[in-house]
């Protein structure tokens, strides 16, 4: 695997992800982009605010890439999360993998987003019309 | 001993960090730190989970806390 | 589901796929890009040539989208295949889906590329240094 | 009756279409058409599979062929 791109940024540029993953040894590239959806359960979301414990989040993201690379043969990896205020439809996370065959890129991409949501110290606050809620904070 | 607070933990304490050096209680382990926090701010008991990171790594309850450690309270994460 | 984008083109612009899939009702976007790999088994591939029975290929691609939309709740879909000579690292197919939740976009994206490879009348010739081979033609 | 040929089928016949109108043999079904092809060009017997599309849809062996139908020979597909 080449040196992965692991970043926490203010804004995600989805257009450049393919260039970052493009690779002569890869036949498949799988990219997942998480975006802000306009409703949660039954309420209209106006925006999301993301906060990260950045130094630790980058370490945890690097662990996820290492774990995925141990499970599947990966050529290139991008894992990039946004912080700050994000409006509906904006990208908040992008995870991309290029591999020789498509099985591995789908499986690794899915593994990385699932694990990111479980372990990386990043927090999301949903802003509704008249209140705001830290997602998953309470049972 | 300075402790970083994020997300709802920051809202509960009302500050992004907490300095326990000046207080009488100096927790010596992750478990003791959580006990102090829950006693002082009972709202921590209402969270789905509560973890502590020491020097940027998730720490077990029996992990020792030193004055030079970077300590952070990790409420339930919700990235992605 | 909005009207899907179903196309056979000379060249694929991967940078525009996200804009095409971006959607206020979607929390997840999954994109697969198939690219030309520089080797097959043990031989070095110089380029690939794709040929389509275009009118039928577009109909089969539309069937795949319909089938996926019947299985999962999809918001936006792009399915675009390239024809002509493609060099190593160039994209040859892009399949993208946006959905409310990530389970559906991963599953639908995977279903569509797998089915495309089985049913859509498009043919690929691998050009090696001193010969060329129609892929999968012989047992 | 004009038949479109793609991929390796075109290479086997040496042309991108085949006009059976002028030949004595007028296959009346998909199955008969495949038999004529395999007899005339034995290399078709070496392929992994061979399908026929009538008016842009995969056709069963017993499907009838009319003079106005758009007929295509579909060797093993390999897109993606």
Tab-separated table of C-alpha atoms in Angstrom:
chain	number	residue	atom	x	y	z
A	1	UNK	CA	0.000	0.000	0.000
A	2	UNK	CA	1.170	3.524	-0.740
A	3	UNK	CA	1.236	6.071	2.084
A	4	UNK	CA	-2.436	6.697	2.878
A	5	UNK	CA	-3.997	10.167	2.900
A	6	UNK	CA	-5.466	10.707	6.387
A	7	UNK	CA	-6.847	14.173	7.073
A	8	UNK	CA	-9.201	16.291	9.099
A	9	UNK	CA	-10.167	19.352	7.079
A	10	UNK	CA	-12.496	22.335	7.093
A	11	UNK	CA	-14.108	21.430	3.756
A	12	UNK	CA	-14.045	18.311	1.577
A	13	UNK	CA	-13.391	18.583	-2.164
A	14	UNK	CA	-14.999	15.445	-3.564
A	15	UNK	CA	-13.799	16.150	-7.109
A	16	UNK	CA	-10.172	15.358	-6.312
A	17	UNK	CA	-10.659	11.974	-4.629
A	18	UNK	CA	-10.327	9.945	-7.831
A	19	UNK	CA	-7.042	11.517	-8.757
A	20	UNK	CA	-5.792	10.656	-5.290
A	21	UNK	CA	-6.880	7.008	-5.683
A	22	UNK	CA	-6.043	6.472	-9.340
A	23	UNK	CA	-3.458	3.743	-9.699
A	24	UNK	CA	-2.041	1.598	-12.486
A	25	UNK	CA	-2.225	-1.568	-10.362
A	26	UNK	CA	-5.903	-1.070	-9.464
A	27	UNK	CA	-8.928	-2.303	-11.359
A	28	UNK	CA	-11.447	-0.986	-8.843
A	29	UNK	CA	-11.966	2.158	-6.801
A	30	UNK	CA	-14.726	2.367	-4.194
A	31	UNK	CA	-15.569	5.684	-2.568
A	32	UNK	CA	-18.064	6.403	0.185
A	33	UNK	CA	-19.135	9.971	0.860
A	34	UNK	CA	-21.184	10.779	3.938
A	35	UNK	CA	-23.339	13.853	3.473
A	36	UNK	CA	-25.733	15.905	5.597
A	37	UNK	CA	-29.260	14.626	5.221
A	38	UNK	CA	-32.168	17.052	5.633
A	39	UNK	CA	-34.040	15.029	8.236
A	40	UNK	CA	-33.406	12.712	11.172
A	41	UNK	CA	-36.244	10.532	12.290
A	42	UNK	CA	-39.059	13.023	11.835
A	43	UNK	CA	-37.357	16.365	12.318
A	44	UNK	CA	-35.865	18.738	9.775
A	45	UNK	CA	-32.130	19.234	10.198
A	46	UNK	CA	-30.810	22.702	9.365
A	47	UNK	CA	-27.117	21.945	9.753
A	48	UNK	CA	-24.602	19.717	11.522
A	49	UNK	CA	-21.627	20.816	13.545
A	50	UNK	CA	-18.608	18.510	13.772
A	51	UNK	CA	-15.940	18.678	16.427
A	52	UNK	CA	-12.833	16.471	16.612
A	53	UNK	CA	-10.163	15.616	19.162
A	54	UNK	CA	-7.891	16.049	16.213
A	55	UNK	CA	-4.582	14.489	17.301
A	56	UNK	CA	-6.313	11.366	18.588
A	57	UNK	CA	-8.774	11.211	15.668
A	58	UNK	CA	-5.879	11.124	13.195
A	59	UNK	CA	-4.259	8.289	15.183
A	60	UNK	CA	-7.512	6.307	15.242
A	61	UNK	CA	-8.037	6.884	11.509
A	62	UNK	CA	-4.501	5.587	10.867
A	63	UNK	CA	-5.309	2.466	12.912
A	64	UNK	CA	-8.391	1.834	10.790
A	65	UNK	CA	-6.316	2.018	7.613
A	66	UNK	CA	-3.746	-0.376	9.112
A	67	UNK	CA	-6.483	-2.820	10.107
A	68	UNK	CA	-8.059	-2.692	6.641
A	69	UNK	CA	-4.674	-3.135	4.962
A	70	UNK	CA	-4.087	-6.244	7.084
A	71	UNK	CA	-7.417	-7.715	5.941
A	72	UNK	CA	-7.348	-6.819	2.237
A	73	UNK	CA	-4.625	-5.981	-0.303
A	74	UNK	CA	-5.045	-2.207	-0.714
A	75	UNK	CA	-3.192	-0.006	-3.172
A	76	UNK	CA	-4.262	3.532	-2.222
A	77	UNK	CA	-6.425	4.858	0.590
A	78	UNK	CA	-7.999	8.233	1.378
A	79	UNK	CA	-9.802	8.872	4.667
A	80	UNK	CA	-10.794	12.471	5.248
A	81	UNK	CA	-13.250	13.955	7.730
A	82	UNK	CA	-14.571	17.498	7.869
A	83	UNK	CA	-15.062	19.585	11.003
A	84	UNK	CA	-17.091	22.730	11.621
A	85	UNK	CA	-20.562	23.719	10.517
A	86	UNK	CA	-21.943	21.748	7.544
A	87	UNK	CA	-25.152	22.534	5.721
A	88	UNK	CA	-27.597	20.052	4.207
A	89	UNK	CA	-26.074	18.213	1.216
A	90	UNK	CA	-22.464	19.070	2.143
A	91	UNK	CA	-19.943	16.188	2.375
A	92	UNK	CA	-18.689	15.441	5.881
A	93	UNK	CA	-16.561	12.354	5.339
A	94	UNK	CA	-14.970	10.661	2.345
A	95	UNK	CA	-13.386	7.225	2.381
A	96	UNK	CA	-11.856	5.793	-0.756
A	97	UNK	CA	-9.855	2.705	-1.623
A	98	UNK	CA	-8.276	1.403	-4.791
A	99	UNK	CA	-7.499	-2.290	-5.163
A	100	UNK	CA	-6.670	-4.791	-7.889
A	101	UNK	CA	-10.126	-6.404	-7.683
A	102	UNK	CA	-13.490	-4.966	-6.687
A	103	UNK	CA	-14.281	-7.337	-3.800
A	104	UNK	CA	-11.504	-5.819	-1.719
A	105	UNK	CA	-12.308	-2.178	-2.413
A	106	UNK	CA	-15.993	-2.585	-1.478
A	107	UNK	CA	-15.198	-4.584	1.669
A	108	UNK	CA	-12.410	-2.275	2.844
A	109	UNK	CA	-14.404	0.893	2.175
A	110	UNK	CA	-17.363	-0.455	4.135
A	111	UNK	CA	-15.138	-1.628	6.990
A	112	UNK	CA	-13.456	1.753	7.260
A	113	UNK	CA	-16.626	3.860	7.427
A	114	UNK	CA	-18.257	1.445	9.903
A	115	UNK	CA	-15.199	1.462	12.161
A	116	UNK	CA	-14.705	5.222	11.881
A	117	UNK	CA	-18.212	5.739	13.235
A	118	UNK	CA	-17.411	3.501	16.225
A	119	UNK	CA	-13.937	4.561	17.266
A	120	UNK	CA	-12.810	7.939	15.920
A	121	UNK	CA	-13.237	10.785	18.457
A	122	UNK	CA	-15.400	13.076	16.361
A	123	UNK	CA	-18.733	14.429	17.553
A	124	UNK	CA	-21.732	15.625	15.615
A	125	UNK	CA	-24.350	18.073	16.842
A	126	UNK	CA	-27.614	18.252	14.933
A	127	UNK	CA	-29.059	21.744	14.691
A	128	UNK	CA	-32.841	21.811	14.430
A	129	UNK	CA	-35.083	24.866	14.166
A	130	UNK	CA	-35.329	25.402	17.928
A	131	UNK	CA	-32.786	23.088	19.560
A	132	UNK	CA	-29.523	21.217	19.036
A	133	UNK	CA	-28.611	17.651	19.995
A	134	UNK	CA	-25.284	15.805	20.309
A	135	UNK	CA	-25.908	12.667	18.245
A	136	UNK	CA	-25.772	9.323	20.125
A	137	UNK	CA	-24.931	10.997	23.440
A	138	UNK	CA	-27.919	9.533	25.259
A	139	UNK	CA	-29.365	6.014	25.110
B	1	UNK	CA	-3.804	17.729	35.921
B	2	UNK	CA	-5.628	19.279	32.971
B	3	UNK	CA	-8.407	17.382	31.239
B	4	UNK	CA	-9.754	18.111	27.737
B	5	UNK	CA	-13.491	17.972	27.219
B	6	UNK	CA	-15.319	17.433	23.942
B	7	UNK	CA	-18.881	17.386	22.648
B	8	UNK	CA	-21.549	16.926	25.271
B	9	UNK	CA	-18.868	16.548	27.983
B	10	UNK	CA	-17.838	20.138	27.325
B	11	UNK	CA	-21.473	21.247	27.511
B	12	UNK	CA	-22.001	19.417	30.830
B	13	UNK	CA	-18.934	20.990	32.444
B	14	UNK	CA	-19.403	24.324	30.695
B	15	UNK	CA	-15.765	24.518	29.636
B	16	UNK	CA	-13.434	22.852	27.122
B	17	UNK	CA	-10.972	21.870	29.827
B	18	UNK	CA	-10.931	21.149	33.524
B	19	UNK	CA	-7.979	21.681	35.839
B	20	UNK	CA	-7.970	19.233	38.747
B	21	UNK	CA	-4.520	20.382	39.969
B	22	UNK	CA	-6.094	23.014	42.155
B	23	UNK	CA	-8.770	20.786	43.637
B	24	UNK	CA	-8.232	18.511	46.585
B	25	UNK	CA	-9.117	15.386	44.625
B	26	UNK	CA	-6.309	14.003	42.451
B	27	UNK	CA	-7.581	10.854	40.729
B	28	UNK	CA	-4.796	8.323	40.287
B	29	UNK	CA	-6.529	6.160	37.697
B	30	UNK	CA	-9.000	6.448	34.819
B	31	UNK	CA	-11.674	4.848	37.011
B	32	UNK	CA	-11.139	7.320	39.816
B	33	UNK	CA	-11.281	10.226	37.362
B	34	UNK	CA	-14.639	9.020	36.026
B	35	UNK	CA	-15.953	8.677	39.598
B	36	UNK	CA	-14.914	12.244	40.429
B	37	UNK	CA	-16.534	13.559	37.258
B	38	UNK	CA	-19.793	11.677	37.794
B	39	UNK	CA	-19.976	12.865	41.410
B	40	UNK	CA	-19.264	16.477	40.494
B	41	UNK	CA	-21.426	16.553	37.334
B	42	UNK	CA	-24.244	14.009	37.718
B	43	UNK	CA	-25.322	14.502	34.085
B	44	UNK	CA	-22.380	12.301	33.026
B	45	UNK	CA	-24.425	9.403	34.404
B	46	UNK	CA	-27.063	9.934	31.691
B	47	UNK	CA	-24.711	9.330	28.734
B	48	UNK	CA	-24.730	6.166	26.582
B	49	UNK	CA	-21.039	5.653	27.272
B	50	UNK	CA	-18.051	7.530	28.616
B	51	UNK	CA	-14.423	6.792	27.832
B	52	UNK	CA	-11.116	8.377	28.738
B	53	UNK	CA	-8.143	8.827	26.439
B	54	UNK	CA	-4.655	9.074	27.888
B	55	UNK	CA	-2.062	10.545	25.534
B	56	UNK	CA	-4.419	10.075	22.607
B	57	UNK	CA	-5.234	6.403	23.205
B	58	UNK	CA	-8.353	4.843	24.708
B	59	UNK	CA	-7.450	3.860	28.271
B	60	UNK	CA	-8.690	1.053	30.542
B	61	UNK	CA	-10.262	1.887	33.918
B	62	UNK	CA	-7.177	0.764	35.839
B	63	UNK	CA	-4.728	2.842	33.796
B	64	UNK	CA	-2.632	5.124	35.998
B	65	UNK	CA	-2.811	8.892	35.446
B	66	UNK	CA	0.357	10.978	35.726
B	67	UNK	CA	0.679	14.758	35.960
B	68	UNK	CA	2.268	14.945	32.501
B	69	UNK	CA	-0.353	12.840	30.704
B	70	UNK	CA	-2.694	14.377	28.137
B	71	UNK	CA	-6.098	13.324	29.381
B	72	UNK	CA	-9.386	13.655	27.474
B	73	UNK	CA	-12.975	12.747	28.228
B	74	UNK	CA	-14.569	10.927	25.277
B	75	UNK	CA	-18.380	10.962	25.260
B	76	UNK	CA	-20.175	8.737	22.678
B	77	UNK	CA	-18.546	9.419	19.295
B	78	UNK	CA	-20.726	10.261	16.282
B	79	UNK	CA	-18.476	11.026	13.323
B	80	UNK	CA	-19.256	10.085	9.733
C	1	UNK	CA	-35.878	7.800	-7.205
C	2	UNK	CA	-35.041	10.692	-9.502
C	3	UNK	CA	-34.544	9.969	-13.205
C	4	UNK	CA	-31.289	7.982	-13.350
C	5	UNK	CA	-28.327	9.003	-15.519
C	6	UNK	CA	-27.609	6.065	-17.855
C	7	UNK	CA	-24.948	6.674	-20.487
C	8	UNK	CA	-22.382	5.175	-22.809
C	9	UNK	CA	-19.662	7.732	-23.457
C	10	UNK	CA	-16.253	8.121	-25.078
C	11	UNK	CA	-14.558	9.320	-21.876
C	12	UNK	CA	-15.614	9.345	-18.230
C	13	UNK	CA	-15.199	12.485	-16.119
C	14	UNK	CA	-15.006	11.145	-12.575
C	15	UNK	CA	-14.894	14.622	-11.047
C	16	UNK	CA	-18.545	15.346	-11.818
C	17	UNK	CA	-20.114	12.200	-10.368
C	18	UNK	CA	-20.614	13.632	-6.854
C	19	UNK	CA	-22.465	16.651	-8.133
C	20	UNK	CA	-24.722	14.307	-10.067
C	21	UNK	CA	-25.448	12.223	-6.946
C	22	UNK	CA	-25.576	14.985	-4.339
C	23	UNK	CA	-28.985	15.081	-2.715
C	24	UNK	CA	-30.567	16.668	0.352
C	25	UNK	CA	-32.390	13.445	1.259
C	26	UNK	CA	-29.227	11.304	1.137
C	27	UNK	CA	-26.789	10.639	3.958
C	28	UNK	CA	-24.611	8.291	1.923
C	29	UNK	CA	-23.141	8.163	-1.560
C	30	UNK	CA	-21.283	5.086	-2.806
C	31	UNK	CA	-19.364	5.203	-6.073
C	32	UNK	CA	-17.520	2.408	-7.831
C	33	UNK	CA	-15.072	3.228	-10.605
C	34	UNK	CA	-13.638	0.443	-12.721
C	35	UNK	CA	-10.240	1.329	-14.148
C	36	UNK	CA	-7.699	-0.293	-16.474
C	37	UNK	CA	-5.209	-2.325	-14.495
C	38	UNK	CA	-1.675	-2.764	-15.835
C	39	UNK	CA	-1.610	-6.543	-15.662
C	40	UNK	CA	-3.897	-9.554	-16.058
C	41	UNK	CA	-2.734	-12.773	-14.523
C	42	UNK	CA	0.937	-12.492	-15.381
C	43	UNK	CA	0.930	-10.382	-18.512
C	44	UNK	CA	1.360	-6.629	-18.916
C	45	UNK	CA	-1.693	-4.938	-20.404
C	46	UNK	CA	-0.993	-1.960	-22.658
C	47	UNK	CA	-4.594	-0.878	-23.196
C	48	UNK	CA	-8.170	-2.106	-23.331
C	49	UNK	CA	-10.643	-1.623	-26.119
C	50	UNK	CA	-14.353	-1.525	-25.300
C	51	UNK	CA	-17.142	-2.092	-27.757
C	52	UNK	CA	-20.872	-1.880	-27.015
C	53	UNK	CA	-24.117	-2.896	-28.683
C	54	UNK	CA	-25.193	0.520	-27.580
C	55	UNK	CA	-28.982	0.497	-27.939
C	56	UNK	CA	-29.284	-2.830	-26.131
C	57	UNK	CA	-26.615	-1.955	-23.549
C	58	UNK	CA	-28.565	1.151	-22.515
C	59	UNK	CA	-31.735	-0.946	-22.154
C	60	UNK	CA	-29.924	-3.533	-20.013
C	61	UNK	CA	-28.369	-0.808	-17.866
C	62	UNK	CA	-31.849	0.677	-17.318
C	63	UNK	CA	-33.101	-2.768	-16.246
C	64	UNK	CA	-30.304	-3.001	-13.676
C	65	UNK	CA	-31.274	0.362	-12.199
C	66	UNK	CA	-34.925	-0.727	-12.042
C	67	UNK	CA	-33.974	-3.966	-10.316
C	68	UNK	CA	-31.800	-2.153	-7.778
C	69	UNK	CA	-34.512	0.441	-7.123
C	70	UNK	CA	-36.957	-2.387	-6.416
C	71	UNK	CA	-34.558	-3.893	-3.853
C	72	UNK	CA	-33.353	-0.722	-2.082
C	73	UNK	CA	-34.715	2.818	-1.631
C	74	UNK	CA	-32.484	4.831	-3.978
C	75	UNK	CA	-32.456	8.602	-4.377
C	76	UNK	CA	-30.092	9.203	-7.304
C	77	UNK	CA	-28.251	6.827	-9.623
C	78	UNK	CA	-25.498	7.228	-12.211
C	79	UNK	CA	-24.402	4.326	-14.418
C	80	UNK	CA	-21.972	5.261	-17.158
C	81	UNK	CA	-19.732	3.065	-19.291
C	82	UNK	CA	-16.960	4.132	-21.632
C	83	UNK	CA	-16.245	2.700	-25.090
C	84	UNK	CA	-13.165	2.897	-27.287
C	85	UNK	CA	-9.491	2.538	-26.479
C	86	UNK	CA	-8.587	3.049	-22.805
C	87	UNK	CA	-5.070	3.255	-21.461
C	88	UNK	CA	-3.832	1.945	-18.114
C	89	UNK	CA	-5.340	3.866	-15.177
C	90	UNK	CA	-8.218	5.342	-17.212
C	91	UNK	CA	-11.761	4.894	-15.871
C	92	UNK	CA	-13.986	2.580	-17.908
C	93	UNK	CA	-17.140	2.413	-15.820
C	94	UNK	CA	-18.627	4.467	-13.012
C	95	UNK	CA	-21.608	3.438	-10.918
C	96	UNK	CA	-22.880	5.708	-8.166
C	97	UNK	CA	-25.857	5.695	-5.840
C	98	UNK	CA	-27.105	8.075	-3.171
C	99	UNK	CA	-29.425	6.833	-0.446
C	100	UNK	CA	-30.695	7.916	2.971
C	101	UNK	CA	-28.536	5.319	4.772
C	102	UNK	CA	-25.213	3.738	3.848
C	103	UNK	CA	-26.327	0.094	3.839
C	104	UNK	CA	-28.447	0.673	0.752
C	105	UNK	CA	-25.880	2.642	-1.244
C	106	UNK	CA	-23.156	0.027	-0.721
C	107	UNK	CA	-25.489	-2.881	-1.524
C	108	UNK	CA	-27.033	-1.246	-4.596
C	109	UNK	CA	-23.681	-0.091	-5.986
C	110	UNK	CA	-22.255	-3.592	-5.628
C	111	UNK	CA	-25.343	-5.191	-7.170
C	112	UNK	CA	-25.225	-2.881	-10.166
C	113	UNK	CA	-21.564	-3.422	-11.060
C	114	UNK	CA	-21.873	-7.205	-10.566
C	115	UNK	CA	-24.980	-7.383	-12.762
C	116	UNK	CA	-23.547	-5.046	-15.388
C	117	UNK	CA	-20.628	-7.416	-15.842
C	118	UNK	CA	-23.028	-10.323	-16.369
C	119	UNK	CA	-25.722	-8.910	-18.614
C	120	UNK	CA	-24.787	-5.697	-20.428
C	121	UNK	CA	-23.635	-6.277	-24.037
C	122	UNK	CA	-20.248	-4.616	-23.816
C	123	UNK	CA	-17.025	-6.352	-24.801
C	124	UNK	CA	-13.465	-5.777	-23.718
C	125	UNK	CA	-10.355	-6.657	-25.673
C	126	UNK	CA	-7.066	-6.731	-23.798
C	127	UNK	CA	-4.127	-5.475	-25.828
C	128	UNK	CA	-0.817	-7.033	-24.842
C	129	UNK	CA	2.592	-6.357	-26.353
C	130	UNK	CA	2.217	-8.896	-29.135
C	131	UNK	CA	-1.394	-10.070	-29.125
C	132	UNK	CA	-4.941	-9.106	-28.190
C	133	UNK	CA	-7.625	-11.167	-26.458
C	134	UNK	CA	-11.409	-10.756	-26.083
C	135	UNK	CA	-11.912	-11.156	-22.338
C	136	UNK	CA	-14.027	-14.134	-21.178
C	137	UNK	CA	-14.670	-15.279	-24.731
C	138	UNK	CA	-13.232	-18.738	-24.172
C	139	UNK	CA	-13.640	-21.077	-21.213
D	1	UNK	CA	-32.231	-10.982	-42.562
D	2	UNK	CA	-29.289	-8.920	-41.359
D	3	UNK	CA	-27.428	-9.927	-38.228
D	4	UNK	CA	-25.170	-7.667	-36.168
D	5	UNK	CA	-21.934	-9.115	-34.864
D	6	UNK	CA	-19.907	-7.860	-31.899
D	7	UNK	CA	-16.614	-8.620	-30.208
D	8	UNK	CA	-15.149	-12.008	-30.980
D	9	UNK	CA	-18.210	-12.898	-33.078
D	10	UNK	CA	-17.242	-10.123	-35.485
D	11	UNK	CA	-13.659	-11.411	-35.578
D	12	UNK	CA	-14.811	-14.977	-36.303
D	13	UNK	CA	-17.022	-13.911	-39.198
D	14	UNK	CA	-14.652	-11.160	-40.330
D	15	UNK	CA	-17.435	-8.602	-40.628
D	16	UNK	CA	-19.646	-6.535	-38.326
D	17	UNK	CA	-22.797	-7.843	-39.964
D	18	UNK	CA	-23.989	-10.856	-41.854
D	19	UNK	CA	-26.761	-10.881	-44.441
D	20	UNK	CA	-28.600	-14.194	-44.543
D	21	UNK	CA	-31.244	-12.872	-46.961
D	22	UNK	CA	-29.160	-13.882	-49.938
D	23	UNK	CA	-28.270	-17.329	-48.659
D	24	UNK	CA	-30.467	-20.363	-49.100
D	25	UNK	CA	-30.743	-20.916	-45.373
D	26	UNK	CA	-33.335	-18.759	-43.599
D	27	UNK	CA	-33.351	-19.714	-39.917
D	28	UNK	CA	-36.823	-19.375	-38.434
D	29	UNK	CA	-35.787	-19.393	-34.786
D	30	UNK	CA	-32.922	-18.333	-32.556
D	31	UNK	CA	-31.875	-21.958	-32.195
D	32	UNK	CA	-31.796	-22.503	-35.957
D	33	UNK	CA	-29.760	-19.331	-36.410
D	34	UNK	CA	-27.163	-20.546	-33.896
D	35	UNK	CA	-27.002	-23.917	-35.677
D	36	UNK	CA	-26.386	-22.224	-39.036
D	37	UNK	CA	-23.676	-20.025	-37.521
D	38	UNK	CA	-21.922	-22.893	-35.774
D	39	UNK	CA	-22.000	-24.988	-38.943
D	40	UNK	CA	-20.681	-22.162	-41.118
D	41	UNK	CA	-18.114	-20.857	-38.606
D	42	UNK	CA	-17.015	-23.757	-36.365
D	43	UNK	CA	-15.048	-21.374	-34.115
D	44	UNK	CA	-18.370	-20.346	-32.531
D	45	UNK	CA	-18.312	-23.779	-30.862
D	46	UNK	CA	-15.200	-22.767	-28.865
D	47	UNK	CA	-16.817	-19.836	-27.033
D	48	UNK	CA	-17.841	-19.893	-23.345
D	49	UNK	CA	-21.384	-18.934	-24.295
D	50	UNK	CA	-23.332	-17.556	-27.205
D	51	UNK	CA	-26.597	-15.647	-26.987
D	52	UNK	CA	-28.867	-13.950	-29.482
D	53	UNK	CA	-30.671	-10.664	-29.005
D	54	UNK	CA	-33.854	-9.939	-30.933
D	55	UNK	CA	-34.834	-6.271	-31.048
D	56	UNK	CA	-32.407	-5.484	-28.257
D	57	UNK	CA	-33.581	-8.178	-25.817
D	58	UNK	CA	-32.000	-11.515	-24.958
D	59	UNK	CA	-34.015	-14.173	-26.791
D	60	UNK	CA	-34.804	-17.800	-25.955
D	61	UNK	CA	-33.795	-20.563	-28.398
D	62	UNK	CA	-37.385	-21.093	-29.542
D	63	UNK	CA	-38.035	-17.412	-30.293
D	64	UNK	CA	-39.232	-16.856	-33.849
D	65	UNK	CA	-37.190	-14.653	-36.161
D	66	UNK	CA	-38.951	-12.319	-38.563
D	67	UNK	CA	-37.485	-10.424	-41.515
D	68	UNK	CA	-37.973	-7.077	-39.759
D	69	UNK	CA	-36.337	-8.066	-36.478
D	70	UNK	CA	-33.059	-6.525	-35.374
D	71	UNK	CA	-30.906	-9.552	-34.631
D	72	UNK	CA	-27.545	-9.541	-32.864
D	73	UNK	CA	-25.079	-12.238	-31.867
D	74	UNK	CA	-23.932	-11.774	-28.265
D	75	UNK	CA	-20.670	-13.530	-27.407
D	76	UNK	CA	-19.626	-13.628	-23.708
D	77	UNK	CA	-19.945	-10.076	-22.374
D	78	UNK	CA	-17.028	-8.497	-20.520
D	79	UNK	CA	-17.903	-4.919	-19.654
D	80	UNK	CA	-16.911	-3.161	-16.478
